[in-house]
CSV table of C-alpha atoms in Angstrom, one decimal:
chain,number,residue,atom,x,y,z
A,541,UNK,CA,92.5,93.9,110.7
A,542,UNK,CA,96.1,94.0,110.5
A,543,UNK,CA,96.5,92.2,113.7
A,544,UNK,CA,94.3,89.6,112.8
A,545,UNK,CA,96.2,88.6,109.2
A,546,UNK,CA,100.1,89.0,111.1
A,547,UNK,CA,98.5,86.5,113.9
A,548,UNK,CA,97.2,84.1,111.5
A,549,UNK,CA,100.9,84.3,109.3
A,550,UNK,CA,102.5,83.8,112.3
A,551,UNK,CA,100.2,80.8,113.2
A,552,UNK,CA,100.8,79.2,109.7
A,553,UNK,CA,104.5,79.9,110.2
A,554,UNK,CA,104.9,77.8,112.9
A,555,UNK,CA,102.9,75.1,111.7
A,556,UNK,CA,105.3,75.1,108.8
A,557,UNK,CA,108.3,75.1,110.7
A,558,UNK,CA,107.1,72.7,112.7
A,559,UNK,CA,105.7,70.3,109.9
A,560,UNK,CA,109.4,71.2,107.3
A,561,UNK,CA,111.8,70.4,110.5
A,562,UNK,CA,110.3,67.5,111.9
A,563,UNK,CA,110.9,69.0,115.4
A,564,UNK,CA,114.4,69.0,114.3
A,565,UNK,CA,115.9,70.0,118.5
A,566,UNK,CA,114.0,66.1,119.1
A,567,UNK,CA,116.1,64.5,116.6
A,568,UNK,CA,119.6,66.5,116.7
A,569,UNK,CA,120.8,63.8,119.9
A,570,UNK,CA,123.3,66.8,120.8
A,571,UNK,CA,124.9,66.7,117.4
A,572,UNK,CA,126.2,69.9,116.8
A,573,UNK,CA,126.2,69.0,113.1
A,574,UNK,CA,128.7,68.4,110.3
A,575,UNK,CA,132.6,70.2,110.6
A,576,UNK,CA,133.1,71.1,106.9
A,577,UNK,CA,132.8,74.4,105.1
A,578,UNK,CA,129.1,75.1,104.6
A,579,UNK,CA,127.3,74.4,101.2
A,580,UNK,CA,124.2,75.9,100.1
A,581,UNK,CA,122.2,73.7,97.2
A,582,UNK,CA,119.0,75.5,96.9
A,583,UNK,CA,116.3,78.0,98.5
A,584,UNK,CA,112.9,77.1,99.2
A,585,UNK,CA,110.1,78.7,100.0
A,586,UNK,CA,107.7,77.6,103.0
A,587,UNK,CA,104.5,79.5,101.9
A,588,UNK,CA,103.2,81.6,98.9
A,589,UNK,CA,101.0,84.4,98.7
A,590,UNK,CA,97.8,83.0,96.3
A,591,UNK,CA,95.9,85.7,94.6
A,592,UNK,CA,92.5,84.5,93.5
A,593,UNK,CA,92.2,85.4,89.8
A,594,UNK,CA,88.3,85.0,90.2
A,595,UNK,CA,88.6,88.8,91.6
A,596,UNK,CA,89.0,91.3,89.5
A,597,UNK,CA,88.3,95.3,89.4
A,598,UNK,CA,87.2,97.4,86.0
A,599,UNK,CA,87.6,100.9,85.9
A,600,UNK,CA,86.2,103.1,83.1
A,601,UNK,CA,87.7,106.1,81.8
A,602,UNK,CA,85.4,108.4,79.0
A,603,UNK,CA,87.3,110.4,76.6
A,604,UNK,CA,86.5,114.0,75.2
A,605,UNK,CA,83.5,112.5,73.5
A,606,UNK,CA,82.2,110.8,75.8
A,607,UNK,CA,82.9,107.5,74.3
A,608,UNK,CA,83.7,104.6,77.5
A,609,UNK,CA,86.8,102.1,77.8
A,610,UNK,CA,86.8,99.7,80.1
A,611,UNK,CA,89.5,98.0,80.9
A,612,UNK,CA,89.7,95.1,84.1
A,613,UNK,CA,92.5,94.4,86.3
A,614,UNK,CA,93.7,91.3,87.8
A,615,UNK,CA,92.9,91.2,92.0
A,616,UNK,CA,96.2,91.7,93.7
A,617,UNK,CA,95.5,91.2,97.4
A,618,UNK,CA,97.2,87.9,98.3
A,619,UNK,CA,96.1,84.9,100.8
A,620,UNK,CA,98.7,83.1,102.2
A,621,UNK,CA,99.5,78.9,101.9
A,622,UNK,CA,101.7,76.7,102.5
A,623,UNK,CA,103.8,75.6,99.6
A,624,UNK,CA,107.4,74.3,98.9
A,625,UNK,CA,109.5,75.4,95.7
A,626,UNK,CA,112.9,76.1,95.1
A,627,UNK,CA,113.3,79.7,94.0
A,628,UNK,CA,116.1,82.4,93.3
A,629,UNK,CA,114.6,85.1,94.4
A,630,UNK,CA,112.8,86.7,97.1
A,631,UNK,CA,110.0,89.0,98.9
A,632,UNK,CA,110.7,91.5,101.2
A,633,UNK,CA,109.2,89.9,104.7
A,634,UNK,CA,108.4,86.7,103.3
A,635,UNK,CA,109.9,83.4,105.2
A,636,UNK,CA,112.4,81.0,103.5
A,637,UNK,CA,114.2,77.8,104.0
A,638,UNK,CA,118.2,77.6,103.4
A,639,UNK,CA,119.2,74.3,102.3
A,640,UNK,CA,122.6,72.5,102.2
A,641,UNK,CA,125.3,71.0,104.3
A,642,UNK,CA,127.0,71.8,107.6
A,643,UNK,CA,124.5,74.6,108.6
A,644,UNK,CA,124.4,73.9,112.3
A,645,UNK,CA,127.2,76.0,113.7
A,646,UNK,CA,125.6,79.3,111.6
A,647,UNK,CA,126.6,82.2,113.5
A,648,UNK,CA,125.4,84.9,110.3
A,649,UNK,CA,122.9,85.1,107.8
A,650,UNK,CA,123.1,88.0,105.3
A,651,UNK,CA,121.1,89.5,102.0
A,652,UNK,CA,122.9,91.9,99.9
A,653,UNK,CA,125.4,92.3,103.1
A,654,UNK,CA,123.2,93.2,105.6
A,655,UNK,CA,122.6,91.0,108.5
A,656,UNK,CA,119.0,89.5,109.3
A,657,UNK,CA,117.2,87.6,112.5
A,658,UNK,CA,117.3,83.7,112.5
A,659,UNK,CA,116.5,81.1,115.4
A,660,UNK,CA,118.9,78.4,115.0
A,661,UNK,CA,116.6,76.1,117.4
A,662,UNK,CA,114.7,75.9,114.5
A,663,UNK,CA,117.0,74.9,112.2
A,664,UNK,CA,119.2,71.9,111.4
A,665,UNK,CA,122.4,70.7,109.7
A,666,UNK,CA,120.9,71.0,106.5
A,667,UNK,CA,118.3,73.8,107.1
A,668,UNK,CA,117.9,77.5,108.4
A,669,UNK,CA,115.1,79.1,108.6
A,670,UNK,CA,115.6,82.9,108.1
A,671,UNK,CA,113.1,86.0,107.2
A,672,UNK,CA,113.7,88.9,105.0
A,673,UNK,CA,113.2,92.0,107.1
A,674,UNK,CA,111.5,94.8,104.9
A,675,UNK,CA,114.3,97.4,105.1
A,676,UNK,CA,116.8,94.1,103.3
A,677,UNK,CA,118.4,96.7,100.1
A,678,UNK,CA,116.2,94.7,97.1
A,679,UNK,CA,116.3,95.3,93.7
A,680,UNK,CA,118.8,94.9,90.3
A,681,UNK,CA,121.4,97.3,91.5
A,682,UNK,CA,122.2,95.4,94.7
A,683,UNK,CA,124.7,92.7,94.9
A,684,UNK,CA,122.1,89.7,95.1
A,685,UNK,CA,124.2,87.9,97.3
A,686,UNK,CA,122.6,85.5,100.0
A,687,UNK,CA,125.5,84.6,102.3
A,688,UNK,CA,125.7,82.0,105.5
A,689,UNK,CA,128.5,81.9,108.0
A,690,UNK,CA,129.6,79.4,110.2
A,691,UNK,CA,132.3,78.4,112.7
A,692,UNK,CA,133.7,76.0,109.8
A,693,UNK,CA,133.4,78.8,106.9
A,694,UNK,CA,131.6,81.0,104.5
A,695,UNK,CA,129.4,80.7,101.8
A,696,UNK,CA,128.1,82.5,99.2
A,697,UNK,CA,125.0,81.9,97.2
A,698,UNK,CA,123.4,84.0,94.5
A,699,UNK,CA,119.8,85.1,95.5
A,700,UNK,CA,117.8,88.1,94.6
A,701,UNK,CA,115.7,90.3,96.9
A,702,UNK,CA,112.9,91.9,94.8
A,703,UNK,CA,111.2,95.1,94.9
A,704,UNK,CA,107.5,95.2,96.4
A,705,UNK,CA,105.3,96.6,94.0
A,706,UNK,CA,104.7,100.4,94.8
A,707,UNK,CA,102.1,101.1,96.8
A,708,UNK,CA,99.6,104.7,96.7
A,709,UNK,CA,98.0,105.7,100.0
A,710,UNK,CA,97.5,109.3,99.0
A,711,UNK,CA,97.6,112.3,96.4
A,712,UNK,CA,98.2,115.9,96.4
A,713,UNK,CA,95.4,116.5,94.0
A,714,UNK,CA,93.0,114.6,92.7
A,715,UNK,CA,92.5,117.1,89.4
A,716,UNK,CA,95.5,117.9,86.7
A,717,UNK,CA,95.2,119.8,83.5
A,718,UNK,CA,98.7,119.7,80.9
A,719,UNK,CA,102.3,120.6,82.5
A,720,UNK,CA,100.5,120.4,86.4
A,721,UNK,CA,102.4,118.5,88.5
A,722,UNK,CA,101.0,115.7,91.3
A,723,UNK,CA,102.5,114.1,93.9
A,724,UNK,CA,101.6,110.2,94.9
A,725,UNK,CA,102.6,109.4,98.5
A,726,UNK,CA,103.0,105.9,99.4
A,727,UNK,CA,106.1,103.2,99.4
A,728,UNK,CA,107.6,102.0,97.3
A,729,UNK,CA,107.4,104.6,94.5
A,730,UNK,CA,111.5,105.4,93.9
A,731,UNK,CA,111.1,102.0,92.0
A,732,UNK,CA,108.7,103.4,89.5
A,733,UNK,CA,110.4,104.3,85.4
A,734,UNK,CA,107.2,105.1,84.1
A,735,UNK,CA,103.3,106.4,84.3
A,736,UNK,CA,101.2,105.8,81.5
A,737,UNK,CA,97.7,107.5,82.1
A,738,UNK,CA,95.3,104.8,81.5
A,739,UNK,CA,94.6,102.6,78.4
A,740,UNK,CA,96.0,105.5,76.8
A,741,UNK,CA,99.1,105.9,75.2
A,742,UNK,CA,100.3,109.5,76.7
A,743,UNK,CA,102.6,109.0,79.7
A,744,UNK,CA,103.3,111.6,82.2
A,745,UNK,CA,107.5,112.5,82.9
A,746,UNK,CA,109.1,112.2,86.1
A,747,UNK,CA,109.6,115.0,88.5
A,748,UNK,CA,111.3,113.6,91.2
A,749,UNK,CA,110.9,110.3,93.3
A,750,UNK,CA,111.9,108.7,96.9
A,751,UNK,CA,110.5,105.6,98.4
A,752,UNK,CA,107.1,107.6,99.8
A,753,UNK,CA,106.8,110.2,97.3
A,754,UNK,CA,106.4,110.2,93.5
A,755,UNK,CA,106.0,113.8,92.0
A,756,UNK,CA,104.4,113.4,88.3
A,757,UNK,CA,104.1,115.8,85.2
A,758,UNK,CA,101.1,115.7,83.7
A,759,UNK,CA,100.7,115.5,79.5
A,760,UNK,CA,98.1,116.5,77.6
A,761,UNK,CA,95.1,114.1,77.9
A,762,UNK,CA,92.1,113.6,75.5
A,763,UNK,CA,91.1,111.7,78.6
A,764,UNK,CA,88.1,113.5,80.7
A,765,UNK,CA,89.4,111.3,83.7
A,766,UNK,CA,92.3,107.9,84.2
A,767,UNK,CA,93.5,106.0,86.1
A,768,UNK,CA,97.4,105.1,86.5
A,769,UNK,CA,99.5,103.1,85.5
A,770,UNK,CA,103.2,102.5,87.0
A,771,UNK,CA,105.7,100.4,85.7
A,772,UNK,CA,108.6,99.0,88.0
A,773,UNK,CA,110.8,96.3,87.6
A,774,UNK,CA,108.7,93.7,89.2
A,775,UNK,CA,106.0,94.4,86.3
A,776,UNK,CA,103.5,97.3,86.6
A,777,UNK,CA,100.5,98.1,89.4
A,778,UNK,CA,97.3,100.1,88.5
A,779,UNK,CA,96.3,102.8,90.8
A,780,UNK,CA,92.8,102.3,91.9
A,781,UNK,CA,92.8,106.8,92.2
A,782,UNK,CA,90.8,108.3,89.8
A,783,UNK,CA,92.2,111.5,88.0
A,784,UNK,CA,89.7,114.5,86.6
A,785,UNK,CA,91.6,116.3,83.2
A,786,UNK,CA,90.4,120.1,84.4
A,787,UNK,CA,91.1,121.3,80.7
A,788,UNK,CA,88.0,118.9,79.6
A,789,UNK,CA,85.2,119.9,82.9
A,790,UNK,CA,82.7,122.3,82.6
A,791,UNK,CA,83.6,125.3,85.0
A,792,UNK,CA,82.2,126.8,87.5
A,793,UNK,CA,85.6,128.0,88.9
A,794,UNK,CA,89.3,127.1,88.8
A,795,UNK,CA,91.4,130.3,89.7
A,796,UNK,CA,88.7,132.5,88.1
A,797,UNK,CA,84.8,131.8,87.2
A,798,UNK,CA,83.8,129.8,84.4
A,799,UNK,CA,82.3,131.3,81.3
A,800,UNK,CA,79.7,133.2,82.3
A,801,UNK,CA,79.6,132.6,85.9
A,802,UNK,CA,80.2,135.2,88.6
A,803,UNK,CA,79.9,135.5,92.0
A,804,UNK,CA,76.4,135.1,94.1
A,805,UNK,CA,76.5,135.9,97.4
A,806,UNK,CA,74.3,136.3,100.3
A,807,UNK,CA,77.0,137.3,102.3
A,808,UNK,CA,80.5,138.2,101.0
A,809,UNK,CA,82.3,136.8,98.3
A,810,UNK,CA,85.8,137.4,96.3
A,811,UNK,CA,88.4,135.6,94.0
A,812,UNK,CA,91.4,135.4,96.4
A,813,UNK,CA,94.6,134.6,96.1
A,814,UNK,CA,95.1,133.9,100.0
A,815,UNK,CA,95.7,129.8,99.2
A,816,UNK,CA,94.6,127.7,96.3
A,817,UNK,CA,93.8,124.1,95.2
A,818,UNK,CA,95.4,124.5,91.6
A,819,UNK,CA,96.4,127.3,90.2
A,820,UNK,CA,97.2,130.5,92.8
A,821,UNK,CA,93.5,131.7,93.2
A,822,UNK,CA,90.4,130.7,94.9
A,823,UNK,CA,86.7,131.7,95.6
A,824,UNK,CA,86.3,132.5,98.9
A,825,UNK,CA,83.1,132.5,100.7
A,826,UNK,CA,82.6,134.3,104.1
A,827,UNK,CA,79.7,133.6,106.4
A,828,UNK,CA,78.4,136.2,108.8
A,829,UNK,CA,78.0,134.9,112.5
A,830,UNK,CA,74.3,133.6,112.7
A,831,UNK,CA,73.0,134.8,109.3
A,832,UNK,CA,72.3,131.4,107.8
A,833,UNK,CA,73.4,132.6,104.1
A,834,UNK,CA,74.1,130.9,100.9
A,835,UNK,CA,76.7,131.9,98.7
A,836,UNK,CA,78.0,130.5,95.1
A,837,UNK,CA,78.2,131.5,91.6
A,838,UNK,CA,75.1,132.3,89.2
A,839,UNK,CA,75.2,132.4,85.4
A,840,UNK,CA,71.8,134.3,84.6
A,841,UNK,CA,72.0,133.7,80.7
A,842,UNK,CA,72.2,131.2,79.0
A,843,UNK,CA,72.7,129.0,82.4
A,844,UNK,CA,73.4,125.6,82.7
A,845,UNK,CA,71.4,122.9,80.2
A,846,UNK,CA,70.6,119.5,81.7
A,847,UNK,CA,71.6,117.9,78.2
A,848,UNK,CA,75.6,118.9,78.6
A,849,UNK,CA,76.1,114.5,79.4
A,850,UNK,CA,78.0,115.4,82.7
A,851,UNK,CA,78.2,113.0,85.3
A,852,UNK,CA,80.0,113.9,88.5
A,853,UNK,CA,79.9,117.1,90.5
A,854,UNK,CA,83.4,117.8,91.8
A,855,UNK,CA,85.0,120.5,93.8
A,856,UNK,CA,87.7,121.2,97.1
A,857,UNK,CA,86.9,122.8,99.2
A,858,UNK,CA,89.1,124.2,102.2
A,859,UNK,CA,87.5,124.8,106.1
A,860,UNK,CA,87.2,127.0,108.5
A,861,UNK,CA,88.3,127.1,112.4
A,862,UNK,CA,86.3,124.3,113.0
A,863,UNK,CA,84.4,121.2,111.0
A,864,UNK,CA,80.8,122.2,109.8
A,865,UNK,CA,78.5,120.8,107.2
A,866,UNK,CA,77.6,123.0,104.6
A,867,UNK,CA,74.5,122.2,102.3
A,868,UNK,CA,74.5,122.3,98.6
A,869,UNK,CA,71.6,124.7,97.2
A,870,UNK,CA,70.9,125.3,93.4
A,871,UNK,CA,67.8,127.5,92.1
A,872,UNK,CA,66.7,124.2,90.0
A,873,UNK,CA,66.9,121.5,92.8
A,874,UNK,CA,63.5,120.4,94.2
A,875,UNK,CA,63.7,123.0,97.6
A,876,UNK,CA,64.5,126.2,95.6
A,877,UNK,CA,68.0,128.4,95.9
A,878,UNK,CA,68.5,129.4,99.7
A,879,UNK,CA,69.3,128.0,102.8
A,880,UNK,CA,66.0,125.8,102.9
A,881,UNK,CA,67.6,122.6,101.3
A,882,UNK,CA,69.2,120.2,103.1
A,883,UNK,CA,69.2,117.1,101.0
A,884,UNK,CA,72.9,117.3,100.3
A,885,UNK,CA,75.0,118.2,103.4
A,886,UNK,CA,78.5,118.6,103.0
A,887,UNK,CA,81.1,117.7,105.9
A,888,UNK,CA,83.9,120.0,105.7
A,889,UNK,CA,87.0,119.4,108.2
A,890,UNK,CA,88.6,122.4,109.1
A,891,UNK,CA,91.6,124.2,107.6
A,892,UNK,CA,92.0,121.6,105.0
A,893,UNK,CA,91.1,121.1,101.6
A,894,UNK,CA,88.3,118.7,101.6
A,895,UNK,CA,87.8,116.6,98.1
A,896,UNK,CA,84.4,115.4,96.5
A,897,UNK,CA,83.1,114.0,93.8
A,898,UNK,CA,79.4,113.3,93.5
A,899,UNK,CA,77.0,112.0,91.2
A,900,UNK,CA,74.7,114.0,89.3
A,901,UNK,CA,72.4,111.6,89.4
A,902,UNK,CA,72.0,112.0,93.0
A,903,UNK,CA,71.8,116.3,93.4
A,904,UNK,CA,68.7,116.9,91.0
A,905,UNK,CA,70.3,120.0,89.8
A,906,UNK,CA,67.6,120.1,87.5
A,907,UNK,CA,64.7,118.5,88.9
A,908,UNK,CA,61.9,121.5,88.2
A,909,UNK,CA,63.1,122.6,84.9
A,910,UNK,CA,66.7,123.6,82.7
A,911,UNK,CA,68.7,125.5,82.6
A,912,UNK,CA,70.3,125.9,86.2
A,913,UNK,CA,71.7,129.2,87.0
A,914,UNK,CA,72.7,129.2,90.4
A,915,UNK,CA,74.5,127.2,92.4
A,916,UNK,CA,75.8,127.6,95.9
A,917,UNK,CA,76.5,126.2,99.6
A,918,UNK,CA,74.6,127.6,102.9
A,919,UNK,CA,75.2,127.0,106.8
A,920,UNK,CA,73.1,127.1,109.6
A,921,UNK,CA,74.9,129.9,111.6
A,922,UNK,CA,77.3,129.9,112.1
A,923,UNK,CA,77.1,130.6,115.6
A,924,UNK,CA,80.2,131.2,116.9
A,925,UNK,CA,82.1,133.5,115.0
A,926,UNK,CA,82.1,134.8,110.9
A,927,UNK,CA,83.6,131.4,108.8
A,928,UNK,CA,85.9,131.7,105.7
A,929,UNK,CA,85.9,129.1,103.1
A,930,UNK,CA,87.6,128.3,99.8
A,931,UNK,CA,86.2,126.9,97.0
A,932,UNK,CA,88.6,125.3,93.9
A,933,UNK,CA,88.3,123.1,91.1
A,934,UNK,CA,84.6,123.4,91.3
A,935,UNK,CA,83.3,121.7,87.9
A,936,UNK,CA,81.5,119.1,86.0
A,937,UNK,CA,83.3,116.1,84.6
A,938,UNK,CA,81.4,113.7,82.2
């Protein structure tokens, strides 16, 4: 896909340069242009980047009571088109026209004093055609200096580079609870000032931040899940990651079992503190070579109600040696507690923490009756060897 949209900028570059030049070489007659200092009068653009306001995306977040806000977000994914306006400012890897006099002998062309690529066949005495590369210093602290040499002289001409919006490709945990700390990985994020959870007014502080890494404090949240919001000094960008406040789940275990749970096991189970999710403990669950058991957690009285107005299932869990698909099993469920049921299989890649979030509406936790009191995984096998694995942040969040 990304080959496919750089060919078809690339294509609607060249039209433009060919359509804003006039063929420009054809109709230079060997001039080698005008012998005076060089003057720059304005900066055009040659394209835009049109976002269709049609498209938008509305994420809900539920506080402690339940209670829904919605709130829906502009779409931000551009299409590129042609278009010509003078501007003072500019985007990291977009193309722009330089326009003034004497602009044929250019020999530099620099932003914030750093040299870029330009083709001077495509230019002319009045116009240069030049791109901002993405690693051009942007932002208020630099000098916001566009400058052109030529044989004749040098000018200078003031013209901002701006920041691209920060940009989230991944997280370090998809849970928090007050003062736990997450990191955002992406680009762009050493622009960010401030997070603001939500619609909500609580913020979370600043740990630390580079260009690909944004490490966040979390507040305290009356918020059962958010989104986030970053502010940076292009305007702000909404994280389409969605955020589960562990001090609101119900819990089945986060670094020790939930209220009356405790361990179930088929096989062997223990709280260890050999690696963690959150927290510095997890439950780990070992499965005997070729015993096809189930182990989890049970809460025999008063178990789990169906009326508690939860909606997701959510839990990490980290793999073994190798990836296997473990099957979610609960006493309630239509196929009863064991290693019978294998409506729900759950992929698990090995040695890393694997996240999921799944609707209740899909597991049927209590599909013959309430309350639940067990809940577990099983494995056919395994056949090659005994398999570890760790289970954190197991919970319900409404």
């Amino acid at each position: 896909m990304k080959t496919s949209i750089n060919k078809q900028q690339k294509t609607l570059f060249l039209l433009l340069v060919l359509a804003v030049t006039g063929i420009t070489a054809c109709k230079k007659d060997g001039s080698e242009g005008g012998k005076g200092a060089p003057t720059i009068s304005r900066v055009r653009t040659i394209s835009k980047s049109y976002i269709d306001s049609k498209l938008t995306t509305t994420i809900t977040t539920y506080d402690a009571n339940g209670k829904a806000t919605s709130v829906t977000y502009p779409n931000t994914t551009p299409q590129v088109v042609a278009m010509d306006s003078t501007t003072t400012d500019g985007n990291l890897q977009n193309m722009y026209a330089i326009i003034g006099t004497n602009l044929a002998s250019v020999t530099t062309v620099s932003f914030n004093g750093v040299s870029v690529y330009f083709n001077k066949a495509l230019g002319s005495d009045s116009t240069i055609l030049v791109g901002i590369p993405k690693t051009t210093p942007a932002g208020p602290t630099q000098s916001n200096t566009l400058s052109v040499t030529t044989l004749y002289g040098k000018v200078d001409y003031k013209f901002s580079i701006l920041l691209p919006p920060p940009t989230v490709t991944d997280v370090s945990n998809y849970n928090f609870s007050s003062g736990s700390e997450i990191t955002l990985i992406g680009i762009g994020l050493a622009s960010v000032t401030d997070v603001q959870l939500g619609t909500s007014t609580s913020k979370a502080s600043i740990s630390s931040k580079s260009d690909t890494q944004l490490t966040i404090k979390m507040p305290t949240s009356t918020l059962t899940s958010t989104t986030l919001l970053l502010t940076y000094p292009g305007g702000q960008v909404s994280l389409k990651q969605v955020f589960v406040n562990l001090d609101l789940t119900y819990k089945f275990f986060t670094d020790d079992y939930g209220t009356d749970w405790s361990g179930n096991f088929w096989g062997s189970g223990e709280v260890s503190s050999a690696t963690a999710k959150s927290g510095v403990k997890s439950l780990k669950l070992t499965y005997a070579k070729g015993n096809w058991s189930a182990n989890g957690v049970a809460n025999w009285y008063p178990g789990l109600p169906s009326t508690g107005g939860y909606t997701y299932l959510s839990f990490y869990i980290k793999g073994g040696s190798q990836d296997y698909t473990l099957y979610l099993t609960g006493d309630k469920r239509a196929t009863p507690y064991g290693n019978g049921d294998q409506s729900t299989p759950i992929t698990v890649k090995a040695s890393i923490w694997n996240y999921y979030k799944i609707p209740l509406s899909t597991l049927g936790l209590w599909a013959t009756g309430s309350p639940s009191n067990t809940l577990g995984f099983w494995i056919k096998g395994p056949d090659a060897q005994d398999e570890s694995f760790y289970i954190d942040d197991w919970v319900l969040v409404k």
